[in-house]
Amino acid sequence: MLPQILNVLQSAVVVFDTDAMLRYYNERARNLFVIDPRAPSASQSARVVLGDFSETLLPLLGRVRSTGLAETTPIQLASDGRWFDMRVTSFISDLVLVSGTDVTARELRRATLEQSEQLLRAMLELMPTSVRVSDLAGRLEQVSDSAYAEHMPPRPTSLRQLWERDVPVELDTGKSLSYLDAPGVRALSGEMVRGLAVEVQRGGMHAPRVIETWASPTRDAQGAITGALLIDQDITERVRTERALDDPREETVALRDRVARDADLLERLVEERARERVQL
């Protein structure tokens, strides 16, 4: 009866007795473990049956038998690179059950994700901008080195703390931004913020700086918002240069207006003087 039950399981399963000899196995186990179907099960030891897994699993067999606590460990086969979750657990009548589940697809996805995260982090560190990534609660999960250096300790760890430290003021209007108007918070509500110029208190001694900020919501595969991506670029020197260039222009325009007004006045005076002479 037990072998039939084991065959229903989707994992490869072998069962050992207290002497670490094989008692039962299912059909899937014949493709994963080293089992001789022609030999009696009781003549096949765990060291032989477990094959490439034996070095890792034999200590687990003894530990589980003594503690009664199940243990699971991932193992990669050197022969073909496949990954298996190997679980060792106490079974009926002092038996120990070992199951192996192929998790290669999961491990490949995990490795791909880790590589993508490492590549993204490397790219963020190379960018001449400040990058922050928050979760849905506004906690800062990732902060680039340039962003980290923008505040003196204690550094902000959430969007709210960032807003409190920055004291942001919109450059064009001079309006102080409320917390709900902060770019990162707007992104959490699903809004995109593009190139907003804001004066903030950053750098040594919280000196005023002007940043151009972009913010976007991050989403999962189903499209649900999972957090916010915030990118800032310091444009303080650019704004100072533009203002310095604008000042002489404004003075020139004002001077031209004054000259034009003076010319009109002089012309009227000449005309009036001419009329006076004619009358004489």
Short mmCIF file of C-alpha atoms in Angstrom, two decimals:
data_model
loop_
_atom_site.label_atom_id
_atom_site.label_comp_id
_atom_site.label_asym_id
_atom_site.label_seq_id
_atom_site.Cartn_x
_atom_site.Cartn_y
_atom_site.Cartn_z
CA MET A 1 0.00 0.00 0.00
CA LEU A 2 2.78 2.46 0.93
CA PRO A 3 4.64 2.16 -2.42
CA GLN A 4 1.40 3.05 -4.23
CA ILE A 5 0.96 6.11 -2.04
CA LEU A 6 4.55 7.19 -2.67
CA ASN A 7 4.00 6.95 -6.42
CA VAL A 8 1.32 9.62 -6.19
CA LEU A 9 3.88 12.15 -4.96
CA GLN A 10 5.41 14.55 -7.49
CA SER A 11 8.86 14.24 -5.94
CA ALA A 12 11.44 11.46 -6.05
CA VAL A 13 11.13 9.63 -2.72
CA VAL A 14 13.24 7.03 -0.93
CA VAL A 15 12.68 5.65 2.57
CA PHE A 16 15.46 4.25 4.77
CA ASP A 17 15.32 2.18 7.94
CA THR A 18 17.32 2.70 11.13
CA ASP A 19 20.33 0.96 9.56
CA ALA A 20 20.25 3.40 6.62
CA MET A 21 19.17 0.65 4.24
CA LEU A 22 16.55 1.19 1.54
CA ARG A 23 12.99 0.12 2.41
CA TYR A 24 10.73 1.86 -0.10
CA TYR A 25 10.97 4.10 -3.15
CA ASN A 26 8.68 5.45 -5.86
CA GLU A 27 9.04 5.42 -9.64
CA ARG A 28 10.44 8.94 -9.79
CA ALA A 29 13.26 7.93 -7.45
CA ARG A 30 14.66 5.55 -10.08
CA ASN A 31 15.46 8.56 -12.31
CA LEU A 32 17.19 10.56 -9.59
CA PHE A 33 18.83 8.10 -7.18
CA VAL A 34 21.04 5.05 -7.72
CA ILE A 35 18.60 2.15 -7.33
CA ASP A 36 18.94 -1.38 -8.66
CA PRO A 37 15.36 -2.60 -9.22
CA ARG A 38 16.59 -6.21 -9.55
CA ALA A 39 18.25 -6.29 -6.13
CA PRO A 40 16.32 -6.49 -2.86
CA SER A 41 15.68 -3.04 -1.40
CA ALA A 42 17.11 -4.06 1.99
CA SER A 43 20.47 -4.77 0.37
CA GLN A 44 20.93 -1.22 -0.92
CA SER A 45 22.52 1.28 1.46
CA ALA A 46 21.77 5.00 1.71
CA ARG A 47 25.38 5.81 0.77
CA VAL A 48 24.95 4.07 -2.59
CA VAL A 49 21.33 5.02 -3.24
CA LEU A 50 21.81 8.72 -2.61
CA GLY A 51 24.66 8.84 -5.12
CA ASP A 52 25.78 12.44 -5.77
CA PHE A 53 23.61 13.59 -2.86
CA SER A 54 25.16 11.28 -0.27
CA GLU A 55 27.94 13.58 0.95
CA THR A 56 25.41 16.23 1.95
CA LEU A 57 22.46 14.05 2.93
CA LEU A 58 24.07 11.31 5.03
CA PRO A 59 24.81 13.70 7.94
CA LEU A 60 21.22 14.96 7.66
CA LEU A 61 19.87 11.41 7.97
CA GLY A 62 21.61 10.92 11.30
CA ARG A 63 20.61 14.36 12.58
CA VAL A 64 16.94 13.99 11.64
CA ARG A 65 16.84 10.51 13.15
CA SER A 66 18.13 11.87 16.47
CA THR A 67 16.17 15.14 16.61
CA GLY A 68 13.01 14.21 14.74
CA LEU A 69 13.11 17.63 13.03
CA ALA A 70 12.82 17.79 9.26
CA GLU A 71 15.55 19.56 7.27
CA THR A 72 15.63 20.87 3.71
CA THR A 73 18.68 21.85 1.69
CA PRO A 74 19.18 22.86 -1.96
CA ILE A 75 21.77 20.84 -3.88
CA GLN A 76 23.11 21.36 -7.39
CA LEU A 77 24.25 18.32 -9.35
CA ALA A 78 27.74 18.74 -10.74
CA SER A 79 26.94 16.37 -13.60
CA ASP A 80 24.27 18.45 -15.33
CA GLY A 81 23.82 21.62 -13.23
CA ARG A 82 20.27 20.81 -12.12
CA TRP A 83 19.07 22.05 -8.71
CA PHE A 84 17.04 19.97 -6.25
CA ASP A 85 15.39 20.76 -2.94
CA MET A 86 16.28 17.74 -0.83
CA ARG A 87 14.07 17.20 2.23
CA VAL A 88 14.81 14.71 4.99
CA THR A 89 12.06 13.95 7.49
CA SER A 90 11.09 11.36 10.09
CA PHE A 91 8.62 8.79 8.86
CA ILE A 92 6.55 6.03 10.40
CA SER A 93 8.17 3.35 12.59
CA ASP A 94 11.57 5.01 12.90
CA LEU A 95 11.93 5.31 9.14
CA VAL A 96 13.47 8.33 7.46
CA LEU A 97 12.07 9.69 4.21
CA VAL A 98 14.18 11.58 1.66
CA SER A 99 12.49 13.49 -1.14
CA GLY A 100 14.00 15.37 -4.06
CA THR A 101 12.18 18.05 -6.04
CA ASP A 102 13.62 19.58 -9.20
CA VAL A 103 13.80 23.35 -8.65
CA THR A 104 16.17 24.19 -11.51
CA ALA A 105 13.73 26.67 -13.08
CA ARG A 106 13.35 28.48 -9.74
CA GLU A 107 17.10 28.70 -9.18
CA LEU A 108 17.69 29.94 -12.72
CA ARG A 109 15.11 32.68 -12.18
CA ARG A 110 16.75 33.58 -8.88
CA ALA A 111 20.21 33.72 -10.48
CA THR A 112 18.88 35.86 -13.33
CA LEU A 113 17.21 38.20 -10.86
CA GLU A 114 20.39 38.51 -8.79
CA GLN A 115 22.43 39.26 -11.91
CA SER A 116 19.89 41.88 -12.99
CA GLU A 117 19.97 43.51 -9.56
CA GLN A 118 23.78 43.57 -9.57
CA LEU A 119 23.81 45.06 -13.07
CA LEU A 120 21.23 47.67 -12.09
CA ARG A 121 23.16 48.63 -8.97
CA ALA A 122 26.39 48.94 -10.98
CA MET A 123 24.61 51.15 -13.52
CA LEU A 124 23.12 53.32 -10.77
CA GLU A 125 26.53 53.89 -9.22
CA LEU A 126 27.93 54.96 -12.60
CA MET A 127 25.16 57.48 -13.25
CA PRO A 128 25.92 61.13 -12.35
CA THR A 129 22.57 61.32 -10.59
CA SER A 130 21.12 60.40 -7.23
CA VAL A 131 18.87 57.36 -7.26
CA ARG A 132 16.53 56.16 -4.52
CA VAL A 133 14.08 53.25 -4.57
CA SER A 134 11.32 52.96 -1.97
CA ASP A 135 8.80 50.28 -1.13
CA LEU A 136 5.06 50.87 -1.03
CA ALA A 137 5.29 52.14 2.57
CA GLY A 138 7.85 54.77 1.55
CA ARG A 139 10.85 53.04 3.13
CA LEU A 140 14.06 53.59 1.15
CA GLU A 141 15.25 50.14 0.04
CA GLN A 142 18.05 51.20 -2.29
CA VAL A 143 20.11 54.39 -2.25
CA SER A 144 22.97 55.08 -4.67
CA ASP A 145 26.32 56.24 -3.32
CA SER A 146 25.82 59.77 -4.68
CA ALA A 147 22.40 59.99 -3.00
CA TYR A 148 23.83 58.62 0.24
CA ALA A 149 26.46 61.37 0.31
CA GLU A 150 23.91 64.18 -0.06
CA HIS A 151 22.87 64.22 3.61
CA MET A 152 24.81 64.37 6.83
CA PRO A 153 24.11 61.64 9.44
CA PRO A 154 21.59 60.55 10.45
CA ARG A 155 20.64 59.99 6.82
CA PRO A 156 16.99 59.68 5.75
CA THR A 157 15.63 56.15 5.55
CA SER A 158 12.17 56.96 4.20
CA LEU A 159 10.47 59.36 1.80
CA ARG A 160 9.01 61.26 4.77
CA GLN A 161 12.43 61.74 6.35
CA LEU A 162 13.80 62.79 2.96
CA TRP A 163 11.05 65.41 2.67
CA GLU A 164 11.65 66.63 6.23
CA ARG A 165 15.39 66.99 5.63
CA ASP A 166 15.10 68.56 2.17
CA VAL A 167 12.41 71.16 3.02
CA PRO A 168 11.62 71.31 -0.74
CA VAL A 169 10.49 74.51 -2.44
CA GLU A 170 9.32 74.55 -6.06
CA LEU A 171 11.75 76.77 -7.96
CA ASP A 172 9.31 78.35 -10.42
CA THR A 173 6.61 79.28 -7.92
CA GLY A 174 8.54 79.57 -4.64
CA LYS A 175 5.88 77.33 -3.09
CA SER A 176 6.87 74.95 -0.29
CA LEU A 177 5.96 71.38 -1.23
CA SER A 178 3.78 69.50 1.23
CA TYR A 179 4.59 65.86 1.94
CA LEU A 180 1.79 64.73 -0.38
CA ASP A 181 3.24 66.94 -3.14
CA ALA A 182 6.74 65.48 -2.78
CA PRO A 183 7.74 63.69 -6.04
CA GLY A 184 8.30 60.29 -4.41
CA VAL A 185 4.91 60.36 -2.68
CA ARG A 186 3.20 61.40 -5.91
CA ALA A 187 4.85 58.39 -7.59
CA LEU A 188 3.44 56.07 -4.90
CA SER A 189 -0.03 57.26 -5.91
CA GLY A 190 0.68 56.31 -9.53
CA GLU A 191 1.76 59.70 -10.85
CA MET A 192 4.79 60.38 -13.05
CA VAL A 193 6.93 63.42 -12.17
CA ARG A 194 9.22 64.71 -14.92
CA GLY A 195 11.96 67.32 -14.55
CA LEU A 196 10.54 69.23 -11.58
CA ALA A 197 13.01 71.91 -10.41
CA VAL A 198 13.10 72.07 -6.62
CA GLU A 199 15.29 73.91 -4.12
CA VAL A 200 16.32 71.60 -1.27
CA GLN A 201 18.59 71.66 1.78
CA ARG A 202 21.38 69.21 0.98
CA GLY A 203 25.13 68.87 1.17
CA GLY A 204 27.42 70.14 3.90
CA MET A 205 25.65 72.23 6.52
CA HIS A 206 22.41 71.62 4.60
CA ALA A 207 23.30 74.25 1.99
CA PRO A 208 20.52 75.15 -0.45
CA ARG A 209 20.79 73.19 -3.69
CA VAL A 210 18.61 73.11 -6.77
CA ILE A 211 17.72 69.69 -8.14
CA GLU A 212 15.79 68.49 -11.13
CA THR A 213 13.80 65.46 -10.08
CA TRP A 214 12.02 62.62 -11.79
CA ALA A 215 9.80 60.11 -10.02
CA SER A 216 7.96 57.04 -11.24
CA PRO A 217 5.97 54.25 -9.61
CA THR A 218 7.47 50.75 -9.72
CA ARG A 219 5.10 47.88 -10.51
CA ASP A 220 5.01 44.09 -10.30
CA ALA A 221 4.14 41.69 -13.11
CA GLN A 222 0.42 42.28 -12.51
CA GLY A 223 0.80 46.06 -12.74
CA ALA A 224 0.27 46.73 -9.04
CA ILE A 225 2.37 49.54 -7.55
CA THR A 226 5.19 48.18 -5.38
CA GLY A 227 7.10 51.37 -4.65
CA ALA A 228 8.70 54.44 -6.21
CA LEU A 229 11.82 55.24 -8.19
CA LEU A 230 13.25 58.69 -7.51
CA ILE A 231 16.06 60.22 -9.61
CA ASP A 232 17.58 63.62 -8.80
CA GLN A 233 20.14 65.67 -10.70
CA ASP A 234 21.87 68.62 -9.07
CA ILE A 235 21.45 71.64 -11.36
CA THR A 236 22.56 74.31 -8.88
CA GLU A 237 25.47 75.56 -10.97
CA ARG A 238 23.37 75.56 -14.14
CA VAL A 239 20.69 77.68 -12.46
CA ARG A 240 23.31 80.09 -11.10
CA THR A 241 24.82 80.46 -14.56
CA GLU A 242 21.43 81.07 -16.15
CA ARG A 243 20.59 83.69 -13.53
CA ALA A 244 23.95 85.39 -14.02
CA LEU A 245 23.32 85.56 -17.76
CA ASP A 246 19.77 86.79 -17.26
CA ASP A 247 20.75 89.70 -14.98
CA PRO A 248 22.71 91.71 -17.62
CA ARG A 249 19.94 91.08 -20.10
CA GLU A 250 17.39 92.49 -17.70
CA GLU A 251 19.62 95.54 -17.10
CA THR A 252 20.00 96.03 -20.85
CA VAL A 253 16.27 95.84 -21.42
CA ALA A 254 15.66 98.34 -18.62
CA LEU A 255 18.33 100.66 -20.01
CA ARG A 256 16.80 100.48 -23.46
CA ASP A 257 13.42 101.36 -22.00
CA ARG A 258 14.89 104.36 -20.20
CA VAL A 259 16.71 105.52 -23.35
CA ALA A 260 13.54 105.20 -25.39
CA ARG A 261 11.55 107.17 -22.84
CA ASP A 262 14.25 109.87 -22.68
CA ALA A 263 14.32 110.06 -26.49
CA ASP A 264 10.57 110.54 -26.63
CA LEU A 265 10.76 113.24 -23.99
CA LEU A 266 13.59 115.03 -25.82
CA GLU A 267 11.69 114.87 -29.10
CA ARG A 268 8.62 116.42 -27.47
CA LEU A 269 10.74 119.18 -25.93
CA VAL A 270 12.31 119.95 -29.33
CA GLU A 271 8.89 120.11 -30.96
CA GLU A 272 7.55 122.40 -28.26
CA ARG A 273 10.64 124.68 -28.54
CA ALA A 274 10.19 124.83 -32.30
CA ARG A 275 6.54 125.86 -31.96
CA GLU A 276 7.54 128.57 -29.50
CA ARG A 277 10.01 130.03 -32.00
CA VAL A 278 7.44 130.00 -34.78
CA GLN A 279 5.02 131.89 -32.58
CA LEU A 280 7.69 134.50 -31.91
#
